[in-house]
Every structure is written in structure tokens, then in C-alpha cells.
XYZ file of C-alpha atoms in Angstrom:
750
model
C -0.046 -0.143 -0.005
C 1.372 3.428 -0.829
C 0.156 6.835 0.041
C -1.259 7.364 -3.445
C -3.697 4.288 -3.051
C -5.006 5.030 0.494
C -8.692 6.216 0.193
C -10.824 7.512 3.032
C -14.310 5.965 3.343
C -16.884 7.416 0.900
C -19.007 8.063 3.991
C -16.448 10.548 5.144
C -16.381 13.445 2.495
C -14.663 15.507 5.228
C -11.797 13.232 5.615
C -9.427 14.675 3.081
C -9.910 18.211 3.985
C -9.638 17.661 7.627
C -6.577 15.160 7.450
C -4.546 17.289 5.374
C -5.163 20.563 7.295
C -4.849 19.142 10.714
C -2.586 15.986 10.915
C -0.297 15.957 7.810
C 3.106 17.508 8.264
C 5.234 18.860 5.407
C 8.490 17.051 5.047
C 11.233 18.410 2.713
C 8.582 20.056 0.692
C 6.321 17.129 0.522
C 3.041 16.646 2.437
C 2.468 13.485 4.341
C -0.126 11.076 3.350
C -2.058 9.089 5.750
C 0.355 6.029 5.175
C 3.248 8.431 5.986
C 1.449 9.351 9.300
C 0.934 5.889 10.047
C 4.663 4.826 9.536
C 5.726 7.682 11.589
C 3.349 7.267 14.632
C 3.800 3.582 14.797
C 7.635 3.880 14.871
C 7.173 6.250 17.557
C 5.032 3.995 19.624
C 7.422 1.129 19.238
C 10.290 3.210 20.293
C 8.708 4.826 23.258
C 6.516 1.861 24.355
C 8.772 -1.029 23.679
C 5.848 -2.734 21.930
C 6.015 -6.223 20.632
C 5.069 -6.887 16.969
C 1.699 -8.222 17.715
C 0.909 -4.937 19.544
C 2.167 -2.651 17.081
C 0.606 -4.526 14.309
C -2.775 -4.220 16.166
C -2.528 -0.486 16.564
C -1.285 -0.100 12.895
C -4.116 -2.356 11.608
C -7.002 -0.478 13.423
C -5.549 2.736 12.328
C -5.631 1.702 8.596
C -9.175 0.392 9.067
C -10.122 3.504 10.906
C -11.600 1.637 13.565
C -9.217 2.969 16.291
C -7.053 6.141 16.006
C -4.428 7.383 18.261
C -4.600 10.819 19.770
C -4.848 13.902 17.488
C -1.620 15.256 19.171
C 0.215 12.078 18.405
C -0.954 11.956 14.796
C 0.782 15.464 14.587
C 4.143 14.940 16.564
C 4.420 11.170 17.293
C 7.661 9.825 15.967
C 9.161 13.042 15.239
C 12.826 14.084 16.629
C 11.045 17.024 18.259
C 8.672 14.782 20.326
C 11.662 12.733 21.855
C 12.948 15.674 23.553
C 11.751 15.727 27.342
C 10.868 19.442 27.291
C 8.625 18.534 24.410
C 6.701 15.563 25.823
C 3.634 17.734 26.579
C 3.220 18.181 22.869
C 2.039 14.686 22.397
C -0.996 15.255 24.877
C -4.369 16.616 24.013
C -5.042 18.265 27.251
C -3.908 19.355 30.672
C -4.984 20.982 33.852
C -2.924 23.180 36.141
C -3.490 24.525 39.628
C -2.859 28.343 39.527
C -0.489 28.547 42.601
C 2.458 30.522 41.396
C 3.948 32.499 38.441
C 5.602 29.309 37.009
C 2.014 28.164 36.359
C 1.171 30.942 34.175
C 4.221 30.465 32.244
C 3.571 26.582 32.014
C 0.253 27.157 30.466
C 1.753 29.569 27.696
C 4.288 27.015 26.997
C 1.664 24.151 26.823
C -0.487 26.224 24.618
C 2.284 26.875 22.121
C 2.744 23.008 21.835
C -0.828 22.588 21.032
C -2.026 21.369 24.401
C -5.464 22.424 25.770
C -5.040 24.053 29.043
C -7.470 23.664 31.835
C -6.825 25.835 34.911
C -8.256 25.805 38.464
C -8.594 29.337 39.552
C -9.952 29.078 43.076
C -9.016 31.181 46.063
C -7.209 28.321 47.910
C -4.823 28.343 45.014
C -4.428 32.182 43.699
C -4.127 33.144 47.407
C -0.609 31.518 47.149
C 0.255 34.128 44.480
C 2.518 37.088 45.545
C 1.122 40.498 46.105
C 1.498 43.040 43.447
C 3.943 45.831 44.548
C 5.243 47.565 41.499
C 3.498 49.551 38.848
C 5.036 48.643 35.258
C 5.528 50.815 32.495
C 6.135 49.150 29.200
C 8.317 50.648 26.221
C 8.520 48.399 23.244
C 11.588 48.322 21.170
C 12.461 46.708 17.682
C 10.476 44.657 15.197
C 10.493 40.872 14.495
C 12.941 40.024 11.991
C 15.331 43.100 12.870
C 18.203 40.707 13.814
C 19.373 38.293 11.160
C 18.816 34.663 11.793
C 22.333 33.687 12.768
C 22.824 36.371 15.338
C 19.555 36.006 17.216
C 19.296 35.147 20.991
C 17.457 31.876 21.440
C 16.564 32.582 25.123
C 15.186 35.633 26.718
C 17.735 37.990 28.492
C 16.691 40.211 31.386
C 19.076 42.933 32.457
C 19.062 45.828 34.950
C 19.719 49.083 33.307
C 19.465 51.025 36.656
C 17.592 50.874 39.867
C 14.152 51.235 38.164
C 14.822 50.144 34.555
C 14.868 46.601 33.161
C 15.449 45.568 29.565
C 13.930 42.226 28.539
C 15.296 40.889 25.136
C 12.890 38.336 23.887
C 14.484 35.070 22.885
C 13.571 33.424 19.467
C 12.210 30.476 20.779
C 9.058 28.973 22.663
C 11.121 29.296 25.727
C 12.102 32.693 25.009
C 8.515 33.805 24.443
C 7.410 32.185 27.561
C 10.008 33.416 29.987
C 9.556 37.010 28.651
C 5.881 36.728 29.638
C 6.739 35.303 32.997
C 9.392 37.899 33.424
C 6.628 40.774 33.375
C 4.658 38.778 36.037
C 7.585 38.287 38.315
C 8.662 42.168 38.000
C 5.245 43.219 39.271
C 5.706 41.379 42.501
C 9.615 41.828 42.943
C 10.293 43.664 46.138
C 13.765 44.793 45.112
C 12.203 47.626 43.252
C 10.623 50.618 44.886
C 6.959 50.410 43.625
C 7.795 51.185 39.976
C 9.660 49.415 37.119
C 10.417 51.044 33.510
C 10.302 47.878 31.406
C 11.887 48.007 27.905
C 10.837 45.045 25.784
C 13.008 44.340 22.686
C 11.381 41.965 20.225
C 14.048 42.396 17.437
C 15.563 38.962 17.932
C 12.033 37.249 17.179
C 11.815 35.710 13.646
C 9.319 37.404 11.416
C 5.793 36.270 10.529
C 5.745 33.371 8.196
C 9.078 31.841 9.144
C 9.123 27.919 9.311
C 9.105 26.262 12.618
C 11.246 23.378 11.633
C 10.902 21.149 14.700
C 7.217 21.551 15.712
C 5.872 22.260 12.406
C 3.888 25.196 11.002
C 4.910 28.856 10.696
C 5.672 31.644 13.169
C 3.183 34.390 13.687
C 4.270 36.831 16.267
C 1.588 39.618 15.075
C 0.211 39.699 18.716
C 3.178 39.243 20.823
C 3.773 43.052 21.158
C 0.627 43.711 22.682
C 0.876 40.949 25.404
C 3.421 42.938 27.561
C 1.360 46.210 27.660
C -1.877 44.216 28.256
C -0.462 42.258 31.002
C 1.173 45.378 32.634
C -2.246 47.064 32.527
C -3.975 44.131 34.346
C -1.187 43.932 36.835
C -1.078 47.675 37.545
C -4.766 47.638 38.580
C -3.916 45.092 41.358
C -0.957 47.120 42.971
C -1.157 46.860 46.682
C -3.056 43.609 46.781
C -3.152 40.255 45.185
C -4.847 39.449 42.021
C -8.231 38.352 41.887
C -9.861 35.376 39.796
C -10.662 37.500 36.785
C -7.450 39.371 36.577
C -5.704 35.836 36.718
C -7.962 34.614 33.972
C -7.378 37.626 31.870
C -3.524 37.171 32.141
C -3.643 33.455 31.003
C -6.044 34.500 28.234
C -3.896 37.385 26.848
C -1.116 34.747 26.423
C -3.586 32.457 24.707
C -4.427 35.243 22.116
C -0.808 35.360 21.192
C -0.571 31.722 20.687
C -3.626 31.383 18.420
C -2.910 34.759 16.498
C -4.455 34.442 13.123
C -7.834 33.450 14.396
C -7.954 30.161 12.466
C -8.656 28.080 15.566
C -10.228 28.911 18.911
C -7.888 28.502 21.724
C -8.377 25.309 23.799
C -9.088 26.389 27.447
C -11.178 25.892 30.559
C -11.173 28.082 33.364
C -12.570 26.383 36.680
C -13.774 28.812 39.258
C -15.570 28.393 42.550
C -19.271 28.519 42.343
C -19.226 30.932 45.190
C -16.895 33.434 43.272
C -18.934 36.513 42.576
C -16.388 38.195 40.424
C -16.146 35.178 38.093
C -19.834 34.753 38.010
C -20.311 37.959 35.880
C -16.869 37.858 34.084
C -18.550 37.479 30.505
C -21.896 39.243 31.365
C -22.243 42.092 28.588
C -19.137 41.013 26.947
C -20.749 42.062 23.403
C -22.345 45.481 23.651
C -24.766 47.157 21.426
C -25.028 50.970 20.714
C -28.308 52.930 20.048
C -27.781 52.373 16.345
C -27.635 48.671 16.672
C -23.927 48.317 16.233
C -22.100 45.667 18.042
C -18.699 46.071 19.848
C -16.660 43.776 22.424
C -15.409 45.228 25.501
C -11.800 45.505 24.849
C -10.791 45.058 28.430
C -12.285 41.705 28.489
C -11.915 40.548 24.833
C -9.366 37.911 25.948
C -12.096 36.049 27.927
C -13.335 34.478 24.643
C -10.208 32.343 24.701
C -11.783 29.800 27.131
C -14.967 28.321 28.608
C -15.938 28.959 32.160
C -17.034 26.382 34.655
C -18.243 26.669 38.001
C -17.174 24.219 40.728
C -19.423 23.266 43.544
C -17.856 21.771 46.727
C -21.252 21.198 48.143
C -24.305 19.863 46.469
C -26.120 22.780 44.637
C -29.726 23.588 45.465
C -32.378 23.242 43.076
C -32.632 27.072 42.706
C -29.025 27.220 41.992
C -29.274 24.553 39.260
C -32.242 26.364 37.581
C -30.197 29.682 37.652
C -27.005 28.093 36.168
C -28.915 26.090 33.498
C -30.698 29.266 32.450
C -27.369 31.232 32.372
C -25.922 28.558 30.114
C -28.858 28.582 27.909
C -28.611 32.350 27.299
C -24.798 32.713 27.281
C -23.239 29.109 26.784
C -21.160 29.759 29.892
C -21.180 28.645 33.741
C -21.424 24.812 33.364
C -22.285 23.259 36.738
C -19.532 20.972 38.084
C -20.107 18.817 41.083
C -16.474 18.344 42.398
C -17.391 15.727 44.857
C -18.247 13.422 42.219
C -15.078 14.177 40.470
C -13.015 13.461 43.658
C -14.684 10.149 44.269
C -14.077 8.939 40.597
C -10.441 9.929 40.690
C -9.961 8.214 44.078
C -11.714 4.976 43.103
C -8.572 2.865 44.034
C -9.353 3.462 47.715
C -12.926 4.612 47.604
C -14.002 1.251 46.078
C -17.299 0.572 47.555
C -20.667 2.492 47.411
C -20.696 2.702 51.069
C -17.239 4.264 51.293
C -17.950 6.867 48.603
C -21.264 7.998 50.209
C -19.469 8.293 53.676
C -16.718 10.181 52.052
C -19.203 12.660 50.211
C -20.798 13.333 53.466
C -17.417 14.293 54.902
C -16.602 16.163 51.717
C -19.648 18.406 52.004
C -19.046 19.103 55.662
C -15.426 20.236 54.610
C -13.958 17.146 56.709
C -12.535 15.097 53.809
C -9.015 15.454 54.850
C -9.551 14.400 58.380
C -11.766 11.492 56.937
C -9.100 10.354 54.682
C -6.273 10.612 57.206
C -8.147 8.493 59.764
C -8.655 5.652 57.392
C -5.597 5.258 55.189
C -1.881 5.251 55.757
C -1.004 8.146 53.375
C 0.905 11.367 53.603
C -0.483 14.943 53.842
C 0.821 15.644 50.366
C -0.853 12.721 48.959
C -4.137 13.593 50.546
C -3.868 17.074 49.414
C -3.372 15.713 45.863
C -6.284 13.225 46.077
C -8.707 16.129 47.276
C -7.560 18.355 44.220
C -8.503 15.775 41.468
C -11.405 17.704 40.249
C -9.490 19.775 37.714
C -10.793 19.643 34.241
C -9.250 19.728 30.793
C -10.863 22.091 28.193
C -13.549 19.718 27.153
C -14.187 18.439 30.630
C -13.772 14.739 29.725
C -10.683 14.309 32.072
C -10.427 14.835 35.857
C -7.377 15.045 37.951
C -4.773 17.358 39.475
C -1.926 18.970 37.545
C -2.308 16.414 34.924
C -1.538 15.501 31.149
C -3.743 13.127 29.277
C -3.447 11.289 26.137
C -6.723 10.477 24.220
C -7.065 7.671 21.802
C -10.539 7.061 20.012
C -12.444 3.956 18.723
C -14.705 4.702 15.659
C -17.723 2.834 16.267
C -19.392 3.682 13.164
C -16.720 1.585 11.336
C -17.510 -1.455 13.318
C -20.317 -4.034 12.737
C -22.276 -4.352 15.998
C -22.524 -8.139 15.834
C -18.715 -8.467 15.473
C -17.451 -8.622 18.966
C -13.877 -9.660 18.064
C -13.569 -6.346 15.909
C -14.724 -4.412 18.773
C -12.341 -6.090 21.152
C -9.390 -5.450 18.691
C -10.458 -1.754 18.353
C -10.580 -1.155 22.140
C -7.406 -2.987 22.922
C -5.683 -0.995 20.236
C -6.930 2.211 21.575
C -5.920 1.189 25.166
C -2.441 0.211 23.951
C -1.708 3.547 22.119
C -2.435 5.685 25.279
C -0.559 3.453 27.656
C 2.693 3.866 25.682
C 2.715 7.641 26.744
C 2.840 6.434 30.464
C 6.652 5.885 29.886
C 7.269 9.685 29.551
C 8.947 11.243 32.607
C 8.093 14.991 32.881
C 10.746 17.570 33.671
C 8.383 19.976 35.586
C 8.100 18.665 39.175
C 4.489 19.266 39.671
C 3.443 17.173 36.778
C 6.183 14.653 37.479
C 4.689 14.160 41.051
C 1.159 14.057 39.703
C 2.091 11.331 37.030
C 3.849 9.200 39.757
C 0.985 9.431 42.117
C -1.913 9.442 39.768
C -1.146 8.325 36.174
C -3.905 9.066 33.686
C -4.889 7.828 30.339
C -8.118 8.157 28.505
C -9.791 5.759 25.904
C -12.459 7.467 24.067
C -14.961 6.541 21.226
C -16.851 8.371 18.567
C -19.835 7.373 16.545
C -21.640 5.682 19.461
C -25.101 6.896 18.153
C -24.419 5.516 14.634
C -23.375 2.159 16.190
C -26.541 1.911 17.977
C -28.804 2.821 15.080
C -26.914 0.152 13.143
C -27.390 -2.326 15.983
C -31.013 -1.712 17.039
C -32.592 0.032 13.902
C -35.253 2.587 13.484
C -37.209 1.289 16.655
C -34.242 2.583 18.770
C -34.795 5.947 17.123
C -38.460 5.917 17.840
C -37.495 5.231 21.523
C -35.370 8.307 21.529
C -38.328 10.324 19.895
C -40.589 9.056 23.041
C -37.945 10.467 25.356
C -36.115 7.086 26.129
C -38.604 5.773 28.744
C -36.988 3.873 31.371
C -38.782 0.465 30.914
C -37.292 -0.797 27.621
C -34.979 -3.560 26.469
C -32.781 -1.183 24.557
C -31.292 0.280 27.909
C -29.951 -3.033 29.008
C -28.610 -3.814 25.498
C -26.846 -0.391 25.605
C -25.427 -1.272 29.203
C -23.918 -4.588 27.893
C -22.059 -3.034 25.024
C -20.658 -0.113 27.141
C -19.664 -2.276 30.174
C -17.910 -4.932 27.961
C -15.817 -2.043 26.280
C -14.804 -0.561 29.545
C -13.573 -3.928 30.916
C -11.523 -4.506 27.668
C -9.953 -1.043 28.198
C -8.937 -1.543 31.710
C -7.726 -4.921 31.338
C -5.485 -3.849 28.411
C -4.039 -0.891 30.093
C -3.268 -2.707 33.371
C -1.717 -5.667 31.539
C 0.565 -3.173 29.824
C 1.350 -1.377 33.157
C 2.243 -4.427 34.870
C 4.457 -5.895 32.173
C 6.362 -2.620 32.019
C 6.615 -1.802 35.802
C 4.252 1.259 35.609
C 1.648 2.294 37.937
C -1.655 1.303 37.006
C -4.122 4.233 36.274
C -7.261 3.844 38.447
C -9.479 5.242 35.689
C -8.906 4.862 31.914
C -12.025 5.440 29.977
C -13.695 8.736 28.849
C -15.541 10.146 25.915
C -14.098 13.292 24.185
C -16.222 15.596 21.897
C -14.417 14.376 18.790
C -15.307 17.482 16.687
C -12.296 16.699 14.333
C -11.180 13.246 14.426
C -14.829 12.095 13.900
C -14.679 13.685 10.397
C -11.883 11.137 9.379
C -14.615 8.404 9.297
C -17.802 10.400 9.088
C -18.768 9.572 12.647
C -21.292 11.286 14.704
C -19.185 13.075 17.273
C -18.539 11.217 20.526
C -21.869 10.077 22.059
C -23.847 12.799 20.596
C -26.630 12.386 17.974
C -25.628 13.952 14.605
C -27.076 17.472 13.986
C -29.271 15.966 11.281
C -29.253 12.765 8.893
C -27.921 15.207 6.328
C -26.162 18.591 6.722
C -23.732 20.861 5.335
C -20.354 20.966 7.134
C -18.434 23.910 6.927
C -14.646 23.756 7.791
C -12.580 26.810 8.302
C -9.285 27.453 6.428
C -7.211 30.620 5.776
C -7.665 32.301 2.357
C -5.785 30.417 -0.294
C -4.685 27.660 1.950
C -3.332 24.777 -0.327
C -5.819 22.415 1.276
C -8.712 24.755 0.499
C -7.689 25.261 -3.136
C -7.501 21.452 -3.280
C -10.992 21.351 -2.010
C -12.042 23.578 -4.921
C -10.617 21.482 -7.546
C -12.310 18.421 -5.812
C -15.685 20.083 -6.213
C -16.431 21.551 -2.972
C -17.857 25.005 -2.705
C -16.008 27.763 -0.775
C -17.447 30.891 0.782
C -16.009 33.785 2.998
C -16.236 33.027 6.818
C -18.387 34.859 9.280
C -15.735 37.243 10.073
C -15.368 38.615 6.662
C -17.449 41.780 6.031
C -17.954 44.905 3.993
C -17.662 48.390 5.328
C -21.364 48.182 6.078
C -21.073 44.955 8.225
C -22.678 42.929 5.486
C -21.030 39.471 5.077
C -18.767 39.140 1.905
C -19.938 36.595 -0.699
C -16.862 36.237 -2.927
C -14.230 34.210 -1.391
C -11.478 35.889 -3.698
C -12.631 39.442 -2.647
C -9.493 41.233 -1.502
C -11.383 41.906 1.778
C -11.678 38.239 2.617
C -9.115 36.548 4.990
C -10.768 33.235 5.846
C -12.655 30.571 3.881
C -15.323 28.164 4.686
C -15.169 24.895 2.678
C -18.822 23.584 2.503
C -19.125 19.718 2.178
C -22.580 17.880 1.925
C -22.596 14.930 4.497
C -25.060 12.070 4.961
C -24.746 9.796 8.033
C -24.265 6.063 7.098
C -27.868 5.144 8.235
C -29.599 7.974 6.580
C -31.319 5.695 4.082
C -32.651 3.058 6.295
C -36.430 2.641 5.998
C -38.313 4.638 8.181
C -35.577 6.958 9.306
C -37.062 9.926 7.202
C -39.964 10.142 9.891
C -37.434 10.838 12.645
C -36.508 14.561 13.432
C -33.323 14.233 15.367
C -33.352 17.923 16.197
C -36.587 17.395 18.234
C -34.871 14.936 20.552
C -35.523 16.398 24.019
C -32.913 17.632 26.302
C -33.908 15.023 28.894
C -33.491 12.285 26.286
C -29.985 13.568 25.582
C -29.113 13.624 29.225
C -30.533 10.202 29.727
C -28.073 8.862 27.084
C -25.240 10.888 28.461
C -25.705 9.329 31.983
C -26.005 5.902 30.379
C -22.520 6.354 29.164
C -21.348 8.238 32.231
C -22.442 5.273 34.346
C -21.445 2.282 32.385
C -18.472 3.204 30.336
C -16.865 6.374 31.421
C -14.346 6.412 34.585
C -13.320 9.992 34.094
C -16.121 12.395 32.809
C -18.111 12.240 29.618
C -17.748 15.347 27.591
C -20.934 16.648 26.028
C -22.945 19.546 25.038
C -26.799 19.179 25.510
C -28.876 21.208 23.303
C -32.138 22.599 24.842
C -35.119 24.972 24.110
C -36.431 27.522 26.586
C -39.257 25.402 27.855
C -36.705 22.716 28.772
C -34.588 24.901 31.309
C -36.418 23.915 34.376
C -37.141 20.144 33.669
C -33.322 19.704 32.712
C -32.296 21.799 35.881
C -34.538 19.373 37.908
C -32.898 16.521 36.422
C -29.299 17.655 37.041
C -30.228 18.439 40.486
C -31.713 14.957 41.030
C -28.602 13.374 39.464
C -26.194 15.098 41.911
C -28.447 14.512 44.938
C -28.708 10.851 44.129
C -25.070 10.423 43.616
C -25.618 9.038 40.206
C -22.119 9.980 38.987
C -22.857 13.468 37.336
C -19.699 15.562 37.073
C -20.236 18.310 34.557
C -21.847 18.845 31.135
C -22.011 21.905 28.733
C -25.378 23.319 27.778
C -26.320 25.176 24.607
C -29.525 26.969 23.457
C -30.624 25.468 20.083
C -30.065 27.998 17.364
C -33.398 27.394 15.904
C -35.023 28.359 19.226
C -33.264 31.610 20.332
C -31.145 32.760 17.588
C -29.558 32.253 14.205
C -26.307 32.726 12.681
C -25.260 32.469 8.970
C -22.738 30.021 7.838
C -22.632 27.868 10.892
C -20.292 24.799 11.048
C -23.539 22.698 10.604
C -26.617 23.377 8.519
C -29.210 20.678 8.429
C -30.645 19.849 4.917
C -33.151 17.497 3.408
C -32.491 14.578 1.125
C -33.471 16.515 -1.965
C -31.074 19.322 -1.177
C -28.258 16.714 -0.245
C -28.539 15.016 -3.525
C -28.580 18.256 -5.497
C -25.437 19.359 -3.665
C -23.614 16.163 -4.301
C -24.512 16.490 -7.960
C -22.886 19.717 -8.134
C -19.789 18.727 -6.429
C -19.265 15.888 -8.836
C -20.031 18.291 -11.773
C -17.313 20.694 -10.613
C -14.840 18.146 -9.711
C -11.571 18.300 -11.724
C -10.025 15.121 -10.237
C -10.778 12.140 -8.154
C -7.373 12.200 -6.505
C -7.344 14.765 -3.661
C -3.741 14.230 -2.903
C -2.824 14.914 -6.534
C -4.937 17.989 -6.418
C -3.271 19.212 -3.242
C 0.364 18.582 -4.769
C -0.528 21.365 -7.266
C -0.648 24.045 -4.548
C 1.735 22.857 -1.910
C 4.188 25.669 -2.387
C 4.391 26.827 1.211
C 4.258 25.373 4.694
C 1.147 25.330 6.990
C -0.316 28.207 8.773
C -1.557 25.705 11.332
C 0.479 23.690 13.833
C -1.552 20.483 14.126
C -4.781 19.748 15.869
C -5.993 21.990 18.944
C -6.120 20.146 22.263
C -9.934 20.696 22.306
C -12.239 20.046 19.425
C -15.692 20.488 20.910
C -18.553 21.404 18.462
C -19.311 24.320 21.034
C -15.763 25.807 20.326
C -16.644 26.208 16.563
C -19.641 28.308 17.038
C -19.341 32.116 16.411
């Protein structure tokens, strides 16, 4: 098999654009095919994981069959020389969470984001009260421009030098470490007591490479366009806090200003989640009125809080919320998409299942947890150190899509594509879940250089085996009657419920057995939780799966995928017959959306691809309107997965209408009160209910429209070989640096 002969499934028309945009690297001017990526990642697995031929062959075969796929980050960096350097190990992980306890934590999150990791952050008082007081007012003066200093004469690392008693010059180094240390230097100067309340800071960016320069190790190209703003904006935030410690909103803004620099170019949303305490009144209103409308109807965004768009905000309850609080928070999410409810107690229980291994122990612990006596309860029953108890009680941190729970962690997420597997073929299912489990186990061999992550890995190793296309799998397993059951709201007394449980329970058992066998064989500590479900907004497009556990948006829809204008992959899409339109961000001087993708004012393209799910033509399916499935039915399916497959958290976005706010709030309240295992889920008002946006990532269409669009695509198509079309335009490097750490559908919305 060669790269020119590999063909993605016909059921996945999005596969070529997504793969070549997101996972394929450029090597010596030639773009990788799927087979090239396969070769690279398998070699990386064998070297790192000391895999036997039987194990590597299993991972390789399921990857070629698209039944199990390694993590998106590993698809991008796995097997590269860059990935073998200890400082770069985080670049192979989808997601992280870091407790905000010192200035180093801020720098670490910028560093992680620059490597493509999603950054979760716990911003609660017990952490940020450990930060130093702000004692100095900073005045920033910028010097130089990127590219001023020739390549061979640039400093790789940042240099900070005292010019006099109140002046410091920061020469920013031309490297990831250089950017990060310059950012951290600003933070540290604000609290440095060696200065007398004021520091004049000169920031020289002349050693930074210019925009468009190739990043040879990591891949992609440099884009320092937003870097100069970082120092001034951070200084403005810090200056507001002189004489006191930072509050949670200021901490959040400092992180998010760095995130803006990392994702400059606006092709992809930053992957971030900020976890605040439910009692934090400042965080509660952080995004209120972020967008503001004047008397003439014109919209503007509050410039002082613009950076908050870089991450989702979640509220952690350390006691069970009241019914009124649940209603309030569900209502807030419906109207704003922000403020998901997290019941931290359930997260701590799940992440300590090795010692809280019975229902009785878990319930007893939760009583102590709500009464703020969890530390005493643990110390009275287990011979473990104070530091370990502290770590165990902090294991409610979330990654950006909220499918992983832990403290100061990294997680690597593989994925089984259930839509590619016959529901009656138990052997194929076992191979897929074994393969996915092996591919995440391999990265447990990494030893991190940063002490906090090293300690957490030693104490609480984490892996995550996910799946996508579950909804498709069950439609193929149970037929239209299963969809009719959904339409009825998934009433409890039904044989489908037990049939779902059998599949989910079996898959979970296979994953844990495989991970634990690998760990025992290689002398690694066993993770106590190994299964999760990620959103799968991107990897699912490789096989045409409905994302994660979610129902698809419709049986047929237009899928719009974002590219930079004139991106080689987008140009190949045009030759392949797909339509291209300007993105929502491209408007004329009157605010009207542009229609011509080649208009000089256009900066981004949306490639429009007609998609049909693989069961769309089953007899009777046309009578089922998926968009009418109730929020309670979605929640029931979510909890089915959470209860019988997932041992971390199940990432999900429930779509609801206004009349469903109170019933859903009641059900969430009930799930928390009854200790059903609920941790957190995102909620989103349905667009056909409260608002509409043009050119959304998904646009449902009927069968007639789908057939007409497919015919138009075929009529426009100049070649059947996408790779050959792409080779006509591959004269430059990527504008992207691999997949984002978070790819939730929610993050795609304008």
C-alpha cells in the first residue's frame, strides 16, 4: 500500500480536507499522506513503548481500518525527533490541567498552549491566594520589530538585564522558551520587592523571527503579530492590582492574553477551560455584557475583556447545589453558553476509586466532603501522607472539554470509531478497544521535567480511551425502533437500555484490562481510571462519525470547515468540487457578509461539504427528526455512558429549548443529589430556538437538497485524486500547527 492508493471511506467526505489541514506534516516540501503518518506514529509508539510486533501490528491495522485512531496530538508529533526531547513531551498530549498557585503556572500554560495542548486551569481562592502581592507599577516601552536581527545572530533565550535601579530591559528570545520566559518576567517584575514600587520595562522583540518563518521542529509557521500587545496588556492588568493580590478575573485575563498570542491568526479557537468556585461573585459575571450594542444597533466587544473569549468558564461546587442554583445556572448557560455546573465531589470520588472502592465508602466520603472534613476522614482511614491527601482532594481539575479529571495532569486520548464497526462483530470491537488502550498506555513511559507534573504522574497516572460514532453504532445495532424510543424520550422500561449497558460495560472492561496488563508488564503504576468520551469534533470527520456519544445534527447536513484564504488544502477542495465561501468574520464596510471568497477583503474561507450519515437511508428514518430529541433524552443517554463506560467524565453539549430549562435543571439536581455520577456537562440553546447565525459549522438539509449538492460537487470536480490536487498547490508550509487540544463542537460556534 502506498500513500497514493489509500482512500478514506466514501461515508467521510470531510476526511481529506480535515486530515491534510490538521494532521499531515510537511517534510522536505512534500506533504505526508495517511500512510506516511501511519509509519511515523507506529515507529514512535514502538520506540517509546517497547511494543511487541503483535501489539504494534494491532495498533497499525486498526489505524488503517479507521476503527481505532491514536490521539490527534500524537498523529501530529508522534515519531518526530522533536517529540523525543523531554521538554517537548507535553506536545504529544491533548489536554492538561494546572492549579494556579505561582507565576510558573502562568508560564507553563503559555508553554503548553504553544505546543498545542489544551489548558485547563483551576482558579480558586485556595490556589490564587498563594500568588505574591503586586507591589510594582509597570511602564512598558516596546523596542524593535520581529526580523530586525538576522537569523544567525538572534538570541534563542530571553535576557533580562537591569539598566538602573528602576529600569529593566527584556530581550525576547527567538524560541518557545524565549516567548514564555519574557511573559513570565513581566509577571515576576510586578511582585519583585527589590524595586521601589515602579519598574520601567523595555521589551526588545528584534530577535524574534518574522511572521511566516518556518518552525522546523514543531511544524507550522511563526506568527508573532500579537506578541507586542501581550506585554502592555499584562502590565495594565497587573497595575490595577498594585497593593493587593490578583483576583480570579485578573488571573484569568493574564492567562487568556497569552492564549491570544498563541492562536494569533484566528484560524482556530484557543483550547482552554477556567474552573472557578461556584461562590466566586467576580467570576460569576466575568462574561456578562461582553458584547455590547449601541443605540444604532452596532455591536462591539468590551476591549478590556476581549481575551475572555479564549476559554470556557465552569463553576465548581464543593457542596451539592440547591435546586434554585441548578435552575439559575442552566438558565445562564442557555442564554450565554457559559457557567457549566461541576459537582466537584463526584469528580474526587471517581479519581480516588482505588481507595473509595465501594458505594458505602463513597457515600460516607461525600458526607465528609460536603462538611469540609474530607482531609480528616481520609487521614483517619488510610496510611497516606499529607501531600498525597492534598493531591487526592484536588483531583477535580478539568481539561478544556471536561472529559478528564485530575490535578496538575496530562492526558493522551485515543479514540475508537464505532461507526466503522459491525455491532455483531465482538472480535472487531475487542481489537479496536485493545488497540486504543495500548496507544494511550505507551505515553505513560514519559517522565516529565516539571516537578508538579512529574509528581502527579507518579501518584496518579492518567489515560483516556474514548470513542466516537456511538449513536451511529446503536442505530446500526437496533434499527429505527431505537430512534423511535429516543423520540418518545427514552422511557426507562425498555430492553434497549440493558442492551446499551452490555456494550458499554464490555468495552470498559476491555480497556482497563489492556491498560493494566501493559502497565504490569512494563513496571508502570496502573491508572485507576482509563475510559472517557471526548467531543471528537475533528477526528470523527476522518470516518464520518457522529461526534462522541452525541446524535448527529441531522441525517444530512452541510459541514463547513475553516481555512485561511488561499490555503493549499482549501484550493485542493475547490478542484475536488467543494464550494468555498467567506467566513463569518469577513464583512464589507457596512457590516454585510462578503460573498466572493476571492474578494481582497476576505481573509478566511469556509469549505462547504454535503454530508450524509451512514444510516440515513434506512427505511423509516426519514420520519425521525433528530433535532426534536428532548434535552432530557440527551441527558439520559449521556448518563448511560457516564454510568457504564466512562470512569473520568463524559464530555458533552446538551442542546435545549427555553421550555426545557427547568425540567433539565431538575434532572441535573436529581442526578447530583442521588449520587448518580454526574460531574459536569455543557449546555447550549438550540439555534432554531433563540437565535440564528449565517454560515454555521452545521446546516441541516433535506434529502433532495443533499442529492442536488452532491451532484453539483461531482460536476465541478476536476480530479478524483485529492492528494494529486493538493500537490498542485503545496508551495508553502502550513499556517496551522496540528490539531487543537480541544475540538468540541461548542468551540466552533461564532
